[in-house]
PDB file of C-alpha atoms in Angstrom:
ATOM      1  CA  UNK A  12      14.442-171.579 -93.541  1.00  0.00           C
ATOM      2  CA  UNK A  13      15.683-171.018 -97.085  1.00  0.00           C
ATOM      3  CA  UNK A  14      16.324-167.320 -97.862  1.00  0.00           C
ATOM      4  CA  UNK A  15      14.494-167.880-101.328  1.00  0.00           C
ATOM      5  CA  UNK A  16      11.307-168.491 -99.252  1.00  0.00           C
ATOM      6  CA  UNK A  17      12.073-165.308 -97.112  1.00  0.00           C
ATOM      7  CA  UNK A  18      12.511-163.173-100.133  1.00  0.00           C
ATOM      8  CA  UNK A  19       9.176-164.605-101.691  1.00  0.00           C
ATOM      9  CA  UNK A  20       7.249-163.049 -98.820  1.00  0.00           C
ATOM     10  CA  UNK A  21       7.258-159.629-100.293  1.00  0.00           C
ATOM     11  CA  UNK A  22       7.978-157.696 -97.219  1.00  0.00           C
ATOM     12  CA  UNK A  23      10.729-155.416 -96.200  1.00  0.00           C
ATOM     13  CA  UNK A  24      13.870-157.468 -95.082  1.00  0.00           C
ATOM     14  CA  UNK A  25      17.216-156.377 -93.236  1.00  0.00           C
ATOM     15  CA  UNK A  26      19.902-159.054 -92.836  1.00  0.00           C
ATOM     16  CA  UNK A  27      23.384-158.831 -91.435  1.00  0.00           C
ATOM     17  CA  UNK A  28      26.993-159.979 -92.546  1.00  0.00           C
ATOM     18  CA  UNK A  29      29.463-161.139 -89.887  1.00  0.00           C
ATOM     19  CA  UNK A  30      32.860-162.516 -90.047  1.00  0.00           C
ATOM     20  CA  UNK A  31      34.432-165.303 -88.195  1.00  0.00           C
ATOM     21  CA  UNK A  32      37.707-164.851 -86.149  1.00  0.00           C
ATOM     22  CA  UNK A  33      40.949-165.649 -87.455  1.00  0.00           C
ATOM     23  CA  UNK A  34      42.240-167.470 -84.447  1.00  0.00           C
ATOM     24  CA  UNK A  35      40.082-170.149 -82.374  1.00  0.00           C
ATOM     25  CA  UNK A  36      40.558-168.272 -78.995  1.00  0.00           C
ATOM     26  CA  UNK A  37      38.332-165.363 -80.335  1.00  0.00           C
ATOM     27  CA  UNK A  38      35.595-167.703 -81.466  1.00  0.00           C
ATOM     28  CA  UNK A  39      33.499-167.161 -78.129  1.00  0.00           C
ATOM     29  CA  UNK A  40      33.685-163.351 -78.418  1.00  0.00           C
ATOM     30  CA  UNK A  41      32.397-163.581 -82.145  1.00  0.00           C
ATOM     31  CA  UNK A  42      29.501-165.951 -80.948  1.00  0.00           C
ATOM     32  CA  UNK A  43      28.708-162.957 -78.327  1.00  0.00           C
ATOM     33  CA  UNK A  44      28.600-160.697 -81.283  1.00  0.00           C
ATOM     34  CA  UNK A  45      26.144-162.878 -83.204  1.00  0.00           C
ATOM     35  CA  UNK A  46      24.014-163.117 -80.006  1.00  0.00           C
ATOM     36  CA  UNK A  47      23.970-159.370 -79.717  1.00  0.00           C
ATOM     37  CA  UNK A  48      23.217-158.804 -83.299  1.00  0.00           C
ATOM     38  CA  UNK A  49      20.403-161.589 -83.217  1.00  0.00           C
ATOM     39  CA  UNK A  50      18.435-159.368 -80.777  1.00  0.00           C
ATOM     40  CA  UNK A  51      17.711-156.923 -83.583  1.00  0.00           C
ATOM     41  CA  UNK A  52      15.822-159.714 -85.421  1.00  0.00           C
ATOM     42  CA  UNK A  53      17.416-159.562 -88.794  1.00  0.00           C
ATOM     43  CA  UNK A  54      15.766-161.662 -91.602  1.00  0.00           C
ATOM     44  CA  UNK A  55      18.905-163.942 -91.819  1.00  0.00           C
ATOM     45  CA  UNK A  56      22.653-163.572 -91.108  1.00  0.00           C
ATOM     46  CA  UNK A  57      25.519-164.484 -93.471  1.00  0.00           C
ATOM     47  CA  UNK A  58      28.937-165.601 -92.216  1.00  0.00           C
ATOM     48  CA  UNK A  59      32.073-165.054 -94.497  1.00  0.00           C
ATOM     49  CA  UNK A  60      34.517-167.668 -95.387  1.00  0.00           C
ATOM     50  CA  UNK A  61      38.105-167.718 -94.276  1.00  0.00           C
ATOM     51  CA  UNK A  62      40.840-166.494 -96.882  1.00  0.00           C
ATOM     52  CA  UNK A  63      42.117-169.319 -99.105  1.00  0.00           C
ATOM     53  CA  UNK A  64      39.677-171.634 -97.179  1.00  0.00           C
ATOM     54  CA  UNK A  65      41.346-171.157 -93.952  1.00  0.00           C
ATOM     55  CA  UNK A  66      39.048-171.130 -90.978  1.00  0.00           C
ATOM     56  CA  UNK A  67      36.285-172.860 -92.823  1.00  0.00           C
ATOM     57  CA  UNK A  68      35.485-174.673 -89.437  1.00  0.00           C
ATOM     58  CA  UNK A  69      35.186-171.195 -87.902  1.00  0.00           C
ATOM     59  CA  UNK A  70      32.683-170.244 -90.669  1.00  0.00           C
ATOM     60  CA  UNK A  71      30.633-173.331 -89.797  1.00  0.00           C
ATOM     61  CA  UNK A  72      30.807-172.642 -86.041  1.00  0.00           C
ATOM     62  CA  UNK A  73      29.497-169.317 -86.416  1.00  0.00           C
ATOM     63  CA  UNK A  74      26.828-170.445 -88.751  1.00  0.00           C
ATOM     64  CA  UNK A  75      25.558-172.795 -86.128  1.00  0.00           C
ATOM     65  CA  UNK A  76      25.687-170.001 -83.685  1.00  0.00           C
ATOM     66  CA  UNK A  77      23.390-167.982 -85.820  1.00  0.00           C
ATOM     67  CA  UNK A  78      20.855-171.043 -86.169  1.00  0.00           C
ATOM     68  CA  UNK A  79      21.081-171.458 -82.313  1.00  0.00           C
ATOM     69  CA  UNK A  80      19.766-168.139 -81.879  1.00  0.00           C
ATOM     70  CA  UNK A  81      16.893-168.654 -83.880  1.00  0.00           C
ATOM     71  CA  UNK A  82      18.049-166.623 -86.942  1.00  0.00           C
ATOM     72  CA  UNK A  83      18.561-168.326 -90.537  1.00  0.00           C
ATOM     73  CA  UNK A  84      22.147-168.599 -91.488  1.00  0.00           C
ATOM     74  CA  UNK A  85      23.795-168.161 -94.788  1.00  0.00           C
ATOM     75  CA  UNK A  86      27.357-169.568 -95.222  1.00  0.00           C
ATOM     76  CA  UNK A  87      29.695-168.144 -97.469  1.00  0.00           C
ATOM     77  CA  UNK A  88      31.655-170.516 -99.508  1.00  0.00           C
ATOM     78  CA  UNK A  89      34.601-169.615-101.823  1.00  0.00           C
ATOM     79  CA  UNK A  90      36.159-171.954-104.428  1.00  0.00           C
ATOM     80  CA  UNK A  91      39.236-170.340-105.685  1.00  0.00           C
ATOM     81  CA  UNK A  92      41.842-171.948-103.593  1.00  0.00           C
ATOM     82  CA  UNK A  93      39.942-175.135-102.196  1.00  0.00           C
ATOM     83  CA  UNK A  94      39.939-178.200-103.809  1.00  0.00           C
ATOM     84  CA  UNK A  95      37.042-180.094-105.198  1.00  0.00           C
ATOM     85  CA  UNK A  96      37.151-182.412-102.443  1.00  0.00           C
ATOM     86  CA  UNK A  97      37.451-179.769 -99.996  1.00  0.00           C
ATOM     87  CA  UNK A  98      34.139-178.082-101.492  1.00  0.00           C
ATOM     88  CA  UNK A  99      32.503-181.380-101.149  1.00  0.00           C
ATOM     89  CA  UNK A 100      33.585-181.939 -97.676  1.00  0.00           C
ATOM     90  CA  UNK A 101      32.363-178.497 -96.583  1.00  0.00           C
ATOM     91  CA  UNK A 102      29.122-179.013 -98.309  1.00  0.00           C
ATOM     92  CA  UNK A 103      28.742-182.529 -96.469  1.00  0.00           C
ATOM     93  CA  UNK A 104      29.030-180.487 -93.072  1.00  0.00           C
ATOM     94  CA  UNK A 105      26.656-177.847 -94.102  1.00  0.00           C
ATOM     95  CA  UNK A 106      23.993-180.601 -94.862  1.00  0.00           C
ATOM     96  CA  UNK A 107      24.745-182.646 -91.615  1.00  0.00           C
ATOM     97  CA  UNK A 108      24.316-179.247 -89.743  1.00  0.00           C
ATOM     98  CA  UNK A 109      20.941-178.510 -91.624  1.00  0.00           C
ATOM     99  CA  UNK A 110      22.415-175.235 -92.950  1.00  0.00           C
ATOM    100  CA  UNK A 111      20.774-175.106 -96.313  1.00  0.00           C
ATOM    101  CA  UNK A 112      21.583-171.543 -97.515  1.00  0.00           C
ATOM    102  CA  UNK A 113      25.033-170.962 -99.247  1.00  0.00           C
ATOM    103  CA  UNK A 114      26.591-167.809-100.851  1.00  0.00           C
ATOM    104  CA  UNK A 115      28.573-169.285-103.568  1.00  0.00           C
ATOM    105  CA  UNK A 116      31.810-167.237-104.463  1.00  0.00           C
ATOM    106  CA  UNK A 117      35.077-167.524-106.350  1.00  0.00           C
ATOM    107  CA  UNK A 118      36.903-165.282-103.964  1.00  0.00           C
ATOM    108  CA  UNK A 119      39.654-162.674-104.856  1.00  0.00           C
ATOM    109  CA  UNK A 120      42.646-163.779-106.645  1.00  0.00           C
ATOM    110  CA  UNK A 121      45.823-163.419-104.649  1.00  0.00           C
ATOM    111  CA  UNK A 122      48.661-161.671-106.462  1.00  0.00           C
ATOM    112  CA  UNK A 123      50.908-163.950-108.592  1.00  0.00           C
ATOM    113  CA  UNK A 124      48.187-166.796-108.112  1.00  0.00           C
ATOM    114  CA  UNK A 125      48.314-169.467-110.679  1.00  0.00           C
ATOM    115  CA  UNK A 126      45.742-172.183-110.625  1.00  0.00           C
ATOM    116  CA  UNK A 127      47.589-175.538-109.698  1.00  0.00           C
ATOM    117  CA  UNK A 128      45.404-177.983-111.640  1.00  0.00           C
ATOM    118  CA  UNK A 129      41.743-179.140-112.525  1.00  0.00           C
ATOM    119  CA  UNK A 130      41.261-179.891-108.731  1.00  0.00           C
ATOM    120  CA  UNK A 131      40.317-176.349-108.421  1.00  0.00           C
ATOM    121  CA  UNK A 132      37.362-174.223-109.612  1.00  0.00           C
ATOM    122  CA  UNK A 133      38.266-171.086-111.438  1.00  0.00           C
ATOM    123  CA  UNK A 134      34.775-169.417-111.715  1.00  0.00           C
ATOM    124  CA  UNK A 135      31.931-169.191-109.446  1.00  0.00           C
ATOM    125  CA  UNK A 136      29.414-170.689-111.773  1.00  0.00           C
ATOM    126  CA  UNK A 137      31.319-173.905-111.278  1.00  0.00           C
ATOM    127  CA  UNK A 138      30.963-173.895-107.677  1.00  0.00           C
ATOM    128  CA  UNK A 139      27.074-173.273-108.243  1.00  0.00           C
ATOM    129  CA  UNK A 140      26.858-176.144-110.625  1.00  0.00           C
ATOM    130  CA  UNK A 141      28.666-178.305-108.010  1.00  0.00           C
ATOM    131  CA  UNK A 142      26.531-177.409-105.099  1.00  0.00           C
ATOM    132  CA  UNK A 143      23.333-178.010-107.190  1.00  0.00           C
ATOM    133  CA  UNK A 144      24.514-181.706-107.454  1.00  0.00           C
ATOM    134  CA  UNK A 145      25.792-182.010-103.825  1.00  0.00           C
ATOM    135  CA  UNK A 146      22.349-181.076-102.182  1.00  0.00           C
ATOM    136  CA  UNK A 147      19.084-179.346-102.029  1.00  0.00           C
ATOM    137  CA  UNK A 148      20.753-175.819-101.198  1.00  0.00           C
ATOM    138  CA  UNK A 149      19.430-172.414-101.714  1.00  0.00           C
ATOM    139  CA  UNK A 150      22.192-170.732-103.295  1.00  0.00           C
ATOM    140  CA  UNK A 151      22.963-166.974-103.577  1.00  0.00           C
ATOM    141  CA  UNK A 152      25.614-165.185-105.460  1.00  0.00           C
ATOM    142  CA  UNK A 153      27.551-161.758-105.631  1.00  0.00           C
ATOM    143  CA  UNK A 154      26.898-159.016-108.157  1.00  0.00           C
ATOM    144  CA  UNK A 155      28.696-155.711-108.722  1.00  0.00           C
ATOM    145  CA  UNK A 156      26.692-152.584-109.409  1.00  0.00           C
ATOM    146  CA  UNK A 157      29.689-150.654-110.680  1.00  0.00           C
ATOM    147  CA  UNK A 158      31.058-153.751-112.769  1.00  0.00           C
ATOM    148  CA  UNK A 159      33.250-156.801-111.518  1.00  0.00           C
ATOM    149  CA  UNK A 160      36.959-155.119-111.605  1.00  0.00           C
ATOM    150  CA  UNK A 161      38.194-157.845-113.727  1.00  0.00           C
ATOM    151  CA  UNK A 162      35.451-157.467-116.361  1.00  0.00           C
ATOM    152  CA  UNK A 163      36.220-155.641-119.631  1.00  0.00           C
ATOM    153  CA  UNK A 164      33.122-153.651-119.664  1.00  0.00           C
ATOM    154  CA  UNK A 165      29.567-153.550-118.495  1.00  0.00           C
ATOM    155  CA  UNK A 166      28.278-155.664-121.427  1.00  0.00           C
ATOM    156  CA  UNK A 167      30.946-158.343-120.530  1.00  0.00           C
ATOM    157  CA  UNK A 168      30.000-158.321-116.623  1.00  0.00           C
ATOM    158  CA  UNK A 169      26.171-158.545-117.358  1.00  0.00           C
ATOM    159  CA  UNK A 170      26.700-161.409-119.614  1.00  0.00           C
ATOM    160  CA  UNK A 171      28.773-163.447-117.039  1.00  0.00           C
ATOM    161  CA  UNK A 172      26.401-162.718-114.362  1.00  0.00           C
ATOM    162  CA  UNK A 173      23.654-163.938-116.623  1.00  0.00           C
ATOM    163  CA  UNK A 174      25.467-167.228-117.225  1.00  0.00           C
ATOM    164  CA  UNK A 175      25.976-167.652-113.420  1.00  0.00           C
ATOM    165  CA  UNK A 176      22.399-166.959-112.482  1.00  0.00           C
ATOM    166  CA  UNK A 177      21.264-169.230-115.227  1.00  0.00           C
ATOM    167  CA  UNK A 178      23.324-172.070-113.437  1.00  0.00           C
ATOM    168  CA  UNK A 179      20.595-172.175-110.737  1.00  0.00           C
ATOM    169  CA  UNK A 180      21.214-169.000-108.389  1.00  0.00           C
ATOM    170  CA  UNK A 181      18.357-168.355-106.165  1.00  0.00           C
ATOM    171  CA  UNK A 182      19.154-164.673-105.347  1.00  0.00           C
ATOM    172  CA  UNK A 183      21.909-162.200-105.774  1.00  0.00           C
ATOM    173  CA  UNK A 184      23.466-159.970-103.049  1.00  0.00           C
ATOM    174  CA  UNK A 185      25.224-156.938-104.262  1.00  0.00           C
ATOM    175  CA  UNK A 186      28.648-155.318-103.509  1.00  0.00           C
ATOM    176  CA  UNK A 187      28.568-152.315-101.320  1.00  0.00           C
ATOM    177  CA  UNK A 188      27.810-148.985-103.058  1.00  0.00           C
ATOM    178  CA  UNK A 189      27.224-145.255-101.908  1.00  0.00           C
ATOM    179  CA  UNK A 190      25.181-144.038-104.692  1.00  0.00           C
ATOM    180  CA  UNK A 191      21.646-145.414-104.808  1.00  0.00           C
ATOM    181  CA  UNK A 192      21.186-144.433-108.450  1.00  0.00           C
ATOM    182  CA  UNK A 193      24.107-146.721-109.484  1.00  0.00           C
ATOM    183  CA  UNK A 194      22.441-149.749-107.851  1.00  0.00           C
ATOM    184  CA  UNK A 195      18.769-148.765-109.128  1.00  0.00           C
ATOM    185  CA  UNK A 196      20.244-148.510-112.618  1.00  0.00           C
ATOM    186  CA  UNK A 197      21.945-151.815-112.203  1.00  0.00           C
ATOM    187  CA  UNK A 198      18.804-153.548-111.354  1.00  0.00           C
ATOM    188  CA  UNK A 199      17.046-152.309-114.203  1.00  0.00           C
ATOM    189  CA  UNK A 200      19.708-153.489-116.496  1.00  0.00           C
ATOM    190  CA  UNK A 201      19.625-156.843-114.912  1.00  0.00           C
ATOM    191  CA  UNK A 202      15.867-157.145-115.639  1.00  0.00           C
ATOM    192  CA  UNK A 203      16.507-156.147-119.110  1.00  0.00           C
ATOM    193  CA  UNK A 204      18.933-158.654-119.361  1.00  0.00           C
ATOM    194  CA  UNK A 205      16.361-161.439-118.102  1.00  0.00           C
ATOM    195  CA  UNK A 206      17.965-161.578-114.747  1.00  0.00           C
ATOM    196  CA  UNK A 207      14.786-162.186-112.576  1.00  0.00           C
ATOM    197  CA  UNK A 208      16.062-163.438-109.218  1.00  0.00           C
ATOM    198  CA  UNK A 209      15.725-161.334-106.165  1.00  0.00           C
ATOM    199  CA  UNK A 210      18.552-158.639-106.012  1.00  0.00           C
ATOM    200  CA  UNK A 211      19.632-157.813-102.431  1.00  0.00           C
ATOM    201  CA  UNK A 212      21.312-154.282-101.786  1.00  0.00           C
ATOM    202  CA  UNK A 213      24.667-154.389-100.077  1.00  0.00           C
ATOM    203  CA  UNK A 214      25.094-151.471 -97.443  1.00  0.00           C
ATOM    204  CA  UNK A 215      28.220-150.752 -95.435  1.00  0.00           C
ATOM    205  CA  UNK A 216      28.061-148.236 -92.819  1.00  0.00           C
ATOM    206  CA  UNK A 217      31.095-146.188 -92.790  1.00  0.00           C
ATOM    207  CA  UNK A 218      31.991-145.308 -89.170  1.00  0.00           C
ATOM    208  CA  UNK A 219      35.548-144.217 -89.086  1.00  0.00           C
ATOM    209  CA  UNK A 220      38.002-142.393 -91.284  1.00  0.00           C
ATOM    210  CA  UNK A 221      40.296-145.512 -91.380  1.00  0.00           C
ATOM    211  CA  UNK A 222      37.549-147.745 -92.770  1.00  0.00           C
ATOM    212  CA  UNK A 223      36.671-145.048 -95.353  1.00  0.00           C
ATOM    213  CA  UNK A 224      40.103-145.261 -97.077  1.00  0.00           C
ATOM    214  CA  UNK A 225      40.197-148.989 -97.038  1.00  0.00           C
ATOM    215  CA  UNK A 226      36.858-149.563 -98.272  1.00  0.00           C
ATOM    216  CA  UNK A 227      37.000-147.268-101.146  1.00  0.00           C
ATOM    217  CA  UNK A 228      40.339-148.592-102.153  1.00  0.00           C
ATOM    218  CA  UNK A 229      38.984-152.470-102.074  1.00  0.00           C
ATOM    219  CA  UNK A 230      35.724-151.889-103.637  1.00  0.00           C
ATOM    220  CA  UNK A 231      36.548-149.315-106.161  1.00  0.00           C
ATOM    221  CA  UNK A 232      32.940-147.804-105.832  1.00  0.00           C
ATOM    222  CA  UNK A 233      32.150-144.322-106.681  1.00  0.00           C
ATOM    223  CA  UNK A 234      31.564-141.788-103.795  1.00  0.00           C
ATOM    224  CA  UNK A 235      28.897-139.143-104.207  1.00  0.00           C
ATOM    225  CA  UNK A 236      29.539-135.620-103.377  1.00  0.00           C
ATOM    226  CA  UNK A 237      27.215-135.748-100.280  1.00  0.00           C
ATOM    227  CA  UNK A 238      29.305-138.524 -98.880  1.00  0.00           C
ATOM    228  CA  UNK A 239      32.559-136.742 -99.625  1.00  0.00           C
ATOM    229  CA  UNK A 240      31.093-133.784 -97.581  1.00  0.00           C
ATOM    230  CA  UNK A 241      30.493-135.936 -94.658  1.00  0.00           C
ATOM    231  CA  UNK A 242      33.986-137.203 -94.777  1.00  0.00           C
ATOM    232  CA  UNK A 243      35.575-133.734 -95.005  1.00  0.00           C
ATOM    233  CA  UNK A 244      33.522-132.529 -92.105  1.00  0.00           C
ATOM    234  CA  UNK A 245      33.554-135.125 -89.500  1.00  0.00           C
ATOM    235  CA  UNK A 246      36.560-137.777 -90.353  1.00  0.00           C
ATOM    236  CA  UNK A 247      38.764-136.327 -87.694  1.00  0.00           C
ATOM    237  CA  UNK A 248      36.148-136.769 -84.954  1.00  0.00           C
ATOM    238  CA  UNK A 249      35.413-140.466 -84.350  1.00  0.00           C
ATOM    239  CA  UNK A 250      32.123-140.085 -82.571  1.00  0.00           C
ATOM    240  CA  UNK A 251      30.631-137.563 -85.152  1.00  0.00           C
ATOM    241  CA  UNK A 252      31.969-139.817 -88.096  1.00  0.00           C
ATOM    242  CA  UNK A 253      30.306-142.889 -86.457  1.00  0.00           C
ATOM    243  CA  UNK A 254      27.032-141.165 -86.048  1.00  0.00           C
ATOM    244  CA  UNK A 255      27.010-139.539 -89.478  1.00  0.00           C
ATOM    245  CA  UNK A 256      28.041-142.787 -91.108  1.00  0.00           C
ATOM    246  CA  UNK A 257      24.878-144.768 -89.422  1.00  0.00           C
ATOM    247  CA  UNK A 258      22.758-141.809 -90.404  1.00  0.00           C
ATOM    248  CA  UNK A 259      23.868-141.990 -93.886  1.00  0.00           C
ATOM    249  CA  UNK A 260      23.535-145.802 -94.335  1.00  0.00           C
ATOM    250  CA  UNK A 261      19.923-145.423 -92.558  1.00  0.00           C
ATOM    251  CA  UNK A 262      19.030-142.809 -95.134  1.00  0.00           C
ATOM    252  CA  UNK A 263      20.389-144.821 -98.028  1.00  0.00           C
ATOM    253  CA  UNK A 264      18.307-147.741 -96.891  1.00  0.00           C
ATOM    254  CA  UNK A 265      15.168-145.741 -96.537  1.00  0.00           C
ATOM    255  CA  UNK A 266      15.737-144.169-100.055  1.00  0.00           C
ATOM    256  CA  UNK A 267      16.153-147.818-101.677  1.00  0.00           C
ATOM    257  CA  UNK A 268      12.959-148.815-100.074  1.00  0.00           C
ATOM    258  CA  UNK A 269      11.132-145.924-101.096  1.00  0.00           C
ATOM    259  CA  UNK A 270      12.177-146.859-104.808  1.00  0.00           C
ATOM    260  CA  UNK A 271      10.903-150.375-104.315  1.00  0.00           C
ATOM    261  CA  UNK A 272      13.936-152.188-103.081  1.00  0.00           C
ATOM    262  CA  UNK A 273      12.707-154.369-100.151  1.00  0.00           C
ATOM    263  CA  UNK A 274      15.710-156.495 -99.349  1.00  0.00           C
ATOM    264  CA  UNK A 275      18.826-154.970 -97.637  1.00  0.00           C
ATOM    265  CA  UNK A 276      21.952-156.650 -96.393  1.00  0.00           C
ATOM    266  CA  UNK A 277      24.211-154.811 -94.009  1.00  0.00           C
ATOM    267  CA  UNK A 278      27.962-155.336 -93.945  1.00  0.00           C
ATOM    268  CA  UNK A 279      27.963-154.816 -90.272  1.00  0.00           C
ATOM    269  CA  UNK A 280      31.922-155.214 -89.659  1.00  0.00           C
ATOM    270  CA  UNK A 281      31.014-157.128 -86.404  1.00  0.00           C
ATOM    271  CA  UNK A 282      29.666-153.993 -84.819  1.00  0.00           C
ATOM    272  CA  UNK A 283      26.409-154.933 -82.966  1.00  0.00           C
ATOM    273  CA  UNK A 284      25.864-151.401 -81.968  1.00  0.00           C
ATOM    274  CA  UNK A 285      25.910-150.072 -85.405  1.00  0.00           C
ATOM    275  CA  UNK A 286      23.394-152.819 -86.742  1.00  0.00           C
ATOM    276  CA  UNK A 287      21.170-152.056 -83.572  1.00  0.00           C
ATOM    277  CA  UNK A 288      21.062-148.205 -84.228  1.00  0.00           C
ATOM    278  CA  UNK A 289      20.306-148.707 -87.903  1.00  0.00           C
ATOM    279  CA  UNK A 290      17.408-151.324 -87.285  1.00  0.00           C
ATOM    280  CA  UNK A 291      16.195-148.742 -84.567  1.00  0.00           C
ATOM    281  CA  UNK A 292      15.990-146.155 -87.242  1.00  0.00           C
ATOM    282  CA  UNK A 293      14.011-148.551 -89.566  1.00  0.00           C
ATOM    283  CA  UNK A 294      11.752-150.040 -86.816  1.00  0.00           C
ATOM    284  CA  UNK A 295       8.505-148.738 -87.936  1.00  0.00           C
ATOM    285  CA  UNK A 296       9.183-149.305 -91.825  1.00  0.00           C
ATOM    286  CA  UNK A 297      10.267-152.906 -91.131  1.00  0.00           C
ATOM    287  CA  UNK A 298       7.628-153.682 -88.884  1.00  0.00           C
ATOM    288  CA  UNK A 299       4.648-151.762 -90.690  1.00  0.00           C
TER     289      UNK A 299
END
């Protein structure tokens, strides 16, 4: 099923993200993770793409496992360091495996990276245009509630996002955030700008102190005082921090839904127990 169809049903949806292993000998354990997560009945599951295109086959393998579990798969595809021929090859594999949902991403620029030649795409909108020509894909894109780190300012960021959406995106999934007011304001700005596609809120449950530091460094997202207090109190106690992180994420989702945001995407970090506990905390809301 196309994710655009799922999002048009006007119901509360919660989806999961998983990432493939870096080595093939870990593929079966990742498939087991997928099977466990599928038991929580997510609306769909996305699978990330290997850095620099590595492990593209792993992404395909996990996407197939998601489909085999009866869940709609969303395959990430990054274009930064993949040639156009490679992109066409991957798109062909997706079509042959009846995977019709793609999250089109540029990818992070490695330090010192220089685009080799015109065989490579420089921007995500170029990948979107290519995918529209290669098949009848449902195509999603990424958005940044707190401004893309490479944008000059909010105005510049919104303009680039509008241009990308106008290329034919069917939906957007946001980068993680911890302050709901940031996301709600972002959605309002998108609507004013004429960006009308569904915007899925990306939520990452923070379950350990190590994850806290790395996540904040990579995402550069703001952290509200309430969450800082949680970190101060529980960061040194693994079990307490995990429970507090799950509760914070669940409360964040409930607040978003109370404010009219029906579509949530959870960055699970391949932790089925975390995904299950959040879904249990939302069971009546999702099924009501």
